[in-house]
mmCIF file of C-alpha atoms and ligand atoms in Angstrom:
data_model
loop_
_atom_site.group_PDB
_atom_site.id
_atom_site.type_symbol
_atom_site.label_atom_id
_atom_site.label_comp_id
_atom_site.label_asym_id
_atom_site.label_seq_id
_atom_site.Cartn_x
_atom_site.Cartn_y
_atom_site.Cartn_z
ATOM 1 C CA MET A 1 180.581 60.647 131.600
ATOM 2 C CA ALA A 2 179.607 64.193 130.295
ATOM 3 C CA ALA A 3 181.703 65.860 128.245
ATOM 4 C CA LYS A 4 183.249 69.812 129.827
ATOM 5 C CA LEU A 5 182.264 72.882 127.585
ATOM 6 C CA ALA A 6 183.311 75.999 127.968
ATOM 7 C CA VAL A 7 181.607 79.377 126.910
ATOM 8 C CA LEU A 8 183.191 82.291 125.804
ATOM 9 C CA ILE A 9 180.734 85.197 126.279
ATOM 10 C CA SER A 10 181.138 89.416 126.309
ATOM 11 C CA GLY A 11 177.677 90.478 126.196
ATOM 12 C CA ARG A 12 174.250 89.768 126.327
ATOM 13 C CA GLY A 13 174.676 86.105 126.767
ATOM 14 C CA THR A 14 170.827 84.373 125.483
ATOM 15 C CA ASN A 15 172.828 81.600 123.503
ATOM 16 C CA LEU A 16 174.552 80.964 126.317
ATOM 17 C CA GLN A 17 171.447 81.041 128.806
ATOM 18 C CA SER A 18 170.006 78.024 125.980
ATOM 19 C CA ILE A 19 172.681 76.381 126.398
ATOM 20 C CA ILE A 20 172.475 76.508 130.664
ATOM 21 C CA ASP A 21 169.111 75.709 129.919
ATOM 22 C CA ALA A 22 170.040 72.478 127.286
ATOM 23 C CA VAL A 23 172.318 70.827 129.608
ATOM 24 C CA ALA A 24 169.861 70.786 132.469
ATOM 25 C CA LYS A 25 167.692 68.149 130.253
ATOM 26 C CA GLU A 26 168.548 65.168 131.619
ATOM 27 C CA ASP A 27 169.692 63.508 128.783
ATOM 28 C CA PHE A 28 171.660 66.053 127.490
ATOM 29 C CA PRO A 29 175.487 64.737 126.621
ATOM 30 C CA ALA A 30 177.538 67.763 128.245
ATOM 31 C CA GLU A 31 177.959 70.043 131.071
ATOM 32 C CA ILE A 32 179.847 73.657 131.663
ATOM 33 C CA THR A 33 182.256 73.609 133.294
ATOM 34 C CA LEU A 34 183.013 77.356 133.065
ATOM 35 C CA VAL A 35 182.007 80.512 130.883
ATOM 36 C CA ILE A 36 184.386 83.314 131.066
ATOM 37 C CA SER A 37 183.332 86.770 129.763
ATOM 38 C CA ASN A 38 185.995 88.900 127.836
ATOM 39 C CA ARG A 39 184.302 91.998 129.115
ATOM 40 C CA PRO A 40 183.980 92.149 133.091
ATOM 41 C CA LYS A 41 180.522 93.797 132.980
ATOM 42 C CA ALA A 42 178.964 90.922 130.280
ATOM 43 C CA ALA A 43 175.072 91.219 131.740
ATOM 44 C CA GLY A 44 175.915 86.592 130.479
ATOM 45 C CA LEU A 45 178.209 86.636 133.583
ATOM 46 C CA ASP A 46 174.609 86.997 135.622
ATOM 47 C CA ARG A 47 173.198 84.296 133.766
ATOM 48 C CA ALA A 48 176.232 82.375 134.982
ATOM 49 C CA ALA A 49 175.351 82.905 138.287
ATOM 50 C CA LYS A 50 171.755 82.188 138.500
ATOM 51 C CA ALA A 51 172.532 78.836 137.334
ATOM 52 C CA GLY A 52 175.540 78.733 140.175
ATOM 53 C CA ILE A 53 178.292 77.164 136.681
ATOM 54 C CA PRO A 54 181.829 79.088 137.664
ATOM 55 C CA GLN A 55 182.956 82.710 135.770
ATOM 56 C CA GLN A 56 185.739 83.900 134.948
ATOM 57 C CA VAL A 57 186.893 87.511 133.422
ATOM 58 C CA ILE A 58 189.794 87.894 130.639
ATOM 59 C CA ASP A 59 189.770 90.902 130.855
ATOM 60 C CA HIS A 60 190.961 91.561 127.617
ATOM 61 C CA LYS A 61 191.811 95.377 127.718
ATOM 62 C CA ASP A 62 195.226 93.970 130.624
ATOM 63 C CA PHE A 63 197.177 91.782 128.258
ATOM 64 C CA LYS A 64 199.767 94.016 125.942
ATOM 65 C CA THR A 65 198.838 91.814 122.846
ATOM 66 C CA ARG A 66 196.001 88.985 121.506
ATOM 67 C CA GLU A 67 199.058 86.046 121.979
ATOM 68 C CA ASP A 68 199.316 87.235 125.583
ATOM 69 C CA PHE A 69 195.292 87.582 126.335
ATOM 70 C CA ASP A 70 194.745 83.852 123.746
ATOM 71 C CA ALA A 71 197.024 82.525 126.095
ATOM 72 C CA ALA A 72 196.014 83.539 129.728
ATOM 73 C CA LEU A 73 192.340 82.092 127.766
ATOM 74 C CA ASP A 74 194.292 78.658 127.033
ATOM 75 C CA GLU A 75 195.749 77.733 129.881
ATOM 76 C CA THR A 76 191.865 78.850 131.775
ATOM 77 C CA LEU A 77 190.507 76.208 129.075
ATOM 78 C CA ARG A 78 193.319 73.668 130.310
ATOM 79 C CA MET A 79 193.017 73.973 134.225
ATOM 80 C CA ALA A 80 189.020 73.100 133.683
ATOM 81 C CA GLU A 81 189.836 70.244 131.573
ATOM 82 C CA VAL A 82 187.019 71.424 129.388
ATOM 83 C CA ASP A 83 186.430 68.999 126.214
ATOM 84 C CA TYR A 84 184.746 71.271 124.495
ATOM 85 C CA VAL A 85 184.754 75.752 123.930
ATOM 86 C CA CYS A 86 181.393 77.313 122.560
ATOM 87 C CA LEU A 87 181.438 80.929 121.699
ATOM 88 C CA ALA A 88 178.224 82.379 122.255
ATOM 89 C CA GLY A 89 178.456 86.011 121.040
ATOM 90 C CA PHE A 90 182.730 86.601 121.862
ATOM 91 C CA MET A 91 183.216 88.768 120.276
ATOM 92 C CA ARG A 92 187.359 88.709 120.273
ATOM 93 C CA LEU A 93 189.681 87.215 116.618
ATOM 94 C CA LEU A 94 191.507 84.199 118.200
ATOM 95 C CA THR A 95 194.921 83.923 117.002
ATOM 96 C CA PRO A 96 195.317 81.535 114.914
ATOM 97 C CA ASP A 97 198.041 79.192 117.191
ATOM 98 C CA PHE A 98 194.871 78.961 119.853
ATOM 99 C CA VAL A 99 192.707 78.088 116.487
ATOM 100 C CA ASN A 100 195.309 75.421 115.342
ATOM 101 C CA ASP A 101 195.710 74.007 118.725
ATOM 102 C CA TRP A 102 191.674 73.489 119.782
ATOM 103 C CA ARG A 103 190.764 72.648 116.310
ATOM 104 C CA GLY A 104 187.756 69.972 116.033
ATOM 105 C CA ARG A 105 186.588 71.402 119.986
ATOM 106 C CA LEU A 106 186.314 75.195 118.957
ATOM 107 C CA ILE A 107 182.859 76.276 117.866
ATOM 108 C CA ASN A 108 180.766 79.385 117.219
ATOM 109 C CA ILE A 109 177.251 80.422 116.254
ATOM 110 C CA HIS A 110 176.996 83.553 113.758
ATOM 111 C CA PRO A 111 173.620 85.324 112.759
ATOM 112 C CA SER A 112 173.637 84.256 108.801
ATOM 113 C CA LEU A 113 173.708 82.020 106.657
ATOM 114 C CA LEU A 114 177.637 81.193 106.062
ATOM 115 C CA PRO A 115 179.178 81.635 103.901
ATOM 116 C CA ALA A 116 176.718 84.833 103.193
ATOM 117 C CA PHE A 117 176.892 87.632 105.461
ATOM 118 C CA ARG A 118 180.521 86.942 107.420
ATOM 119 C CA GLY A 119 181.403 90.075 110.227
ATOM 120 C CA LEU A 120 179.646 92.980 111.707
ATOM 121 C CA HIS A 121 175.545 94.393 111.013
ATOM 122 C CA VAL A 122 175.027 91.356 109.094
ATOM 123 C CA GLN A 123 171.212 91.392 109.799
ATOM 124 C CA GLU A 124 171.473 94.845 108.195
ATOM 125 C CA ARG A 125 173.550 93.500 105.294
ATOM 126 C CA THR A 126 171.198 90.756 105.153
ATOM 127 C CA ILE A 127 168.345 93.472 105.269
ATOM 128 C CA ASP A 128 169.643 95.861 101.918
ATOM 129 C CA ALA A 129 171.034 92.947 99.561
ATOM 130 C CA GLY A 130 167.716 91.470 99.323
ATOM 131 C CA VAL A 131 167.713 87.458 100.796
ATOM 132 C CA LYS A 132 164.859 86.090 101.052
ATOM 133 C CA VAL A 133 165.744 83.321 103.228
ATOM 134 C CA ALA A 134 168.208 84.387 106.160
ATOM 135 C CA GLY A 135 168.980 82.154 109.262
ATOM 136 C CA CYS A 136 172.441 81.196 111.116
ATOM 137 C CA SER A 137 174.806 78.801 111.657
ATOM 138 C CA VAL A 138 176.959 76.487 113.608
ATOM 139 C CA HIS A 139 180.612 76.208 112.413
ATOM 140 C CA PHE A 140 184.026 74.720 113.858
ATOM 141 C CA VAL A 141 186.213 78.172 114.118
ATOM 142 C CA SER A 142 188.830 78.313 111.719
ATOM 143 C CA ALA A 143 191.518 81.135 111.696
ATOM 144 C CA GLU A 144 189.619 83.080 109.337
ATOM 145 C CA VAL A 145 186.706 85.694 111.063
ATOM 146 C CA ASP A 146 183.347 83.373 111.037
ATOM 147 C CA ALA A 147 184.859 80.499 109.017
ATOM 148 C CA GLY A 148 185.004 77.353 109.096
ATOM 149 C CA PRO A 149 183.431 73.936 108.871
ATOM 150 C CA ILE A 150 179.205 74.189 108.747
ATOM 151 C CA ILE A 151 178.279 72.271 111.480
ATOM 152 C CA GLY A 152 174.508 72.846 110.978
ATOM 153 C CA GLN A 153 172.123 75.503 110.082
ATOM 154 C CA ALA A 154 168.682 77.069 110.446
ATOM 155 C CA ALA A 155 166.796 79.023 107.725
ATOM 156 C CA ILE A 156 163.993 81.580 108.169
ATOM 157 C CA PRO A 157 162.054 83.824 105.243
ATOM 158 C CA VAL A 158 162.666 87.791 105.407
ATOM 159 C CA LEU A 159 159.688 88.990 105.338
ATOM 160 C CA PRO A 160 157.940 91.778 103.634
ATOM 161 C CA GLY A 161 158.795 94.757 105.608
ATOM 162 C CA GLU A 162 161.383 93.258 107.794
ATOM 163 C CA ASN A 163 163.399 95.739 110.377
ATOM 164 C CA VAL A 164 166.912 95.604 111.533
ATOM 165 C CA GLU A 165 165.747 94.491 115.206
ATOM 166 C CA SER A 166 162.548 91.743 113.676
ATOM 167 C CA LEU A 167 164.981 90.198 111.617
ATOM 168 C CA THR A 168 167.224 89.958 115.033
ATOM 169 C CA ALA A 169 164.537 88.839 117.487
ATOM 170 C CA ARG A 170 163.644 85.968 115.246
ATOM 171 C CA ILE A 171 167.150 85.104 114.246
ATOM 172 C CA LEU A 172 167.679 84.631 117.480
ATOM 173 C CA GLU A 173 164.591 82.755 118.169
ATOM 174 C CA GLN A 174 166.142 80.018 116.065
ATOM 175 C CA GLU A 175 170.205 80.470 117.401
ATOM 176 C CA HIS A 176 168.786 79.522 120.411
ATOM 177 C CA ARG A 177 167.279 76.231 119.285
ATOM 178 C CA LEU A 178 170.630 75.532 116.369
ATOM 179 C CA TYR A 179 173.551 76.278 118.815
ATOM 180 C CA PRO A 180 172.627 73.132 121.482
ATOM 181 C CA ALA A 181 171.300 70.521 118.689
ATOM 182 C CA CYS A 182 174.997 71.100 117.271
ATOM 183 C CA ILE A 183 176.758 70.644 120.568
ATOM 184 C CA LYS A 184 174.699 67.711 120.958
ATOM 185 C CA LEU A 185 175.923 66.716 117.707
ATOM 186 C CA VAL A 186 179.437 67.239 118.105
ATOM 187 C CA VAL A 187 179.443 65.663 121.853
ATOM 188 C CA GLU A 188 177.840 62.340 120.891
ATOM 189 C CA GLY A 189 180.094 62.264 117.749
ATOM 190 C CA LYS A 190 177.388 62.478 115.286
ATOM 191 C CA ALA A 191 179.277 65.403 113.114
ATOM 192 C CA ARG A 192 183.097 65.367 112.763
ATOM 193 C CA ILE A 193 185.461 67.661 111.323
ATOM 194 C CA SER A 194 187.007 66.772 108.184
ATOM 195 C CA GLY A 195 188.890 69.169 106.255
ATOM 196 C CA ALA A 196 186.966 71.820 105.903
ATOM 197 C CA LEU A 197 184.206 69.429 106.043
ATOM 198 C CA VAL A 198 182.027 68.554 108.475
ATOM 199 C CA GLN A 199 181.311 64.385 107.955
ATOM 200 C CA PHE A 200 178.182 63.533 110.093
ATOM 201 C CA ASP A 201 176.315 60.361 110.685
ATOM 202 C CA SER A 202 173.936 58.750 108.635
ATOM 203 C CA SER A 203 171.107 59.197 111.455
ATOM 204 C CA VAL A 204 171.033 62.796 111.090
ATOM 205 C CA VAL A 205 170.927 63.509 107.308
ATOM 206 C CA THR A 206 167.352 64.919 106.665
ATOM 207 C CA GLU A 207 165.469 65.727 102.682
ATOM 208 C CA GLY A 208 163.555 69.028 103.215
ATOM 209 C CA ALA A 209 163.267 72.996 101.090
ATOM 210 C CA LEU A 210 162.680 75.838 102.974
ATOM 211 C CA LEU A 211 160.726 77.780 99.677
ATOM 212 C CA ASN A 212 160.728 81.483 100.484
ATOM 213 C CA PRO A 213 157.942 83.450 98.578
ATOM 214 C CA PRO A 214 155.778 80.565 99.911
ATOM 215 C CA ALA A 215 154.040 80.862 96.297
ATOM 216 C CA LEU A 216 157.015 79.268 94.920
ATOM 217 C CA ALA A 217 156.651 76.237 96.628
ATOM 218 C CA ASP A 218 153.009 75.013 95.187
HETATM 219 C C1 GAR B 301 174.314 86.573 118.243
HETATM 220 O O1 GAR B 301 173.475 86.617 117.021
HETATM 221 C C2 GAR B 301 175.472 85.014 117.921
HETATM 222 O O2 GAR B 301 175.138 85.079 116.560
HETATM 223 C C3 GAR B 301 176.436 87.102 117.578
HETATM 224 O O3 GAR B 301 176.410 87.771 118.390
HETATM 225 C C4 GAR B 301 174.721 87.766 119.336
HETATM 226 C C5 GAR B 301 175.228 87.756 121.016
HETATM 227 O O4 GAR B 301 173.818 86.869 121.242
HETATM 228 N N1 GAR B 301 177.839 86.462 117.093
HETATM 229 C C6 GAR B 301 178.070 86.986 116.549
HETATM 230 O O5 GAR B 301 177.881 87.441 115.667
HETATM 231 C C7 GAR B 301 179.777 85.610 115.837
HETATM 232 N N2 GAR B 301 180.052 86.779 114.817
HETATM 233 P P1 GAR B 301 173.805 86.584 122.900
HETATM 234 O O6 GAR B 301 175.209 87.073 124.200
HETATM 235 O O7 GAR B 301 172.625 86.687 123.748
HETATM 236 O O8 GAR B 301 174.253 85.216 122.511
#
């Protein structure tokens, strides 16, 4: 039976869209049961509607404390009998209790090669740091912000003259490939949380390197 995913969003939902597109494929081992937004006007809600996926707004402004908000979130997810919770541009900090309760079933995507550049304004900080390789990470969520056992990463070279817009777009393109692929690994039991790390089925291990500038590869 297909695993049940909830996708949590706060904004435009392009990563949600990549998951919608992935689950539509016949061999994908999961379905999206519910899309939840903490913002009533999140554009991603239209994507859920178009795909005919049930959606719910749980507006954080309706709750006095983070604990109250997370309790409502938890109840909604349990009522929907969700197996995995995928954060896709969900810009709310979750309480340690919530994170612990969903440990191993709570996944996030972040537009950097973690543990570098956690938090906000990631692409700007990436360019300012002058790093030559950027990318994105999918990880199980732990109580710290943008941290937890890493499931997968995609790396791209930072190009000469790169600006925030171009880098954001090029990282996002990889996010859309990486997130569904990582969800598949987790749902199939090929990537499992093991303490602070993720343990992989031997079938998914590969070799290879990205060198940038490319001349370094000669
Ligand atoms: C994505 O780039 C995602 O990695 C990032 O927010 C964007 C959401 O875009 N998430 C974080 O920075 C989490 N710390 P989307 O709404 O189009 O999917």
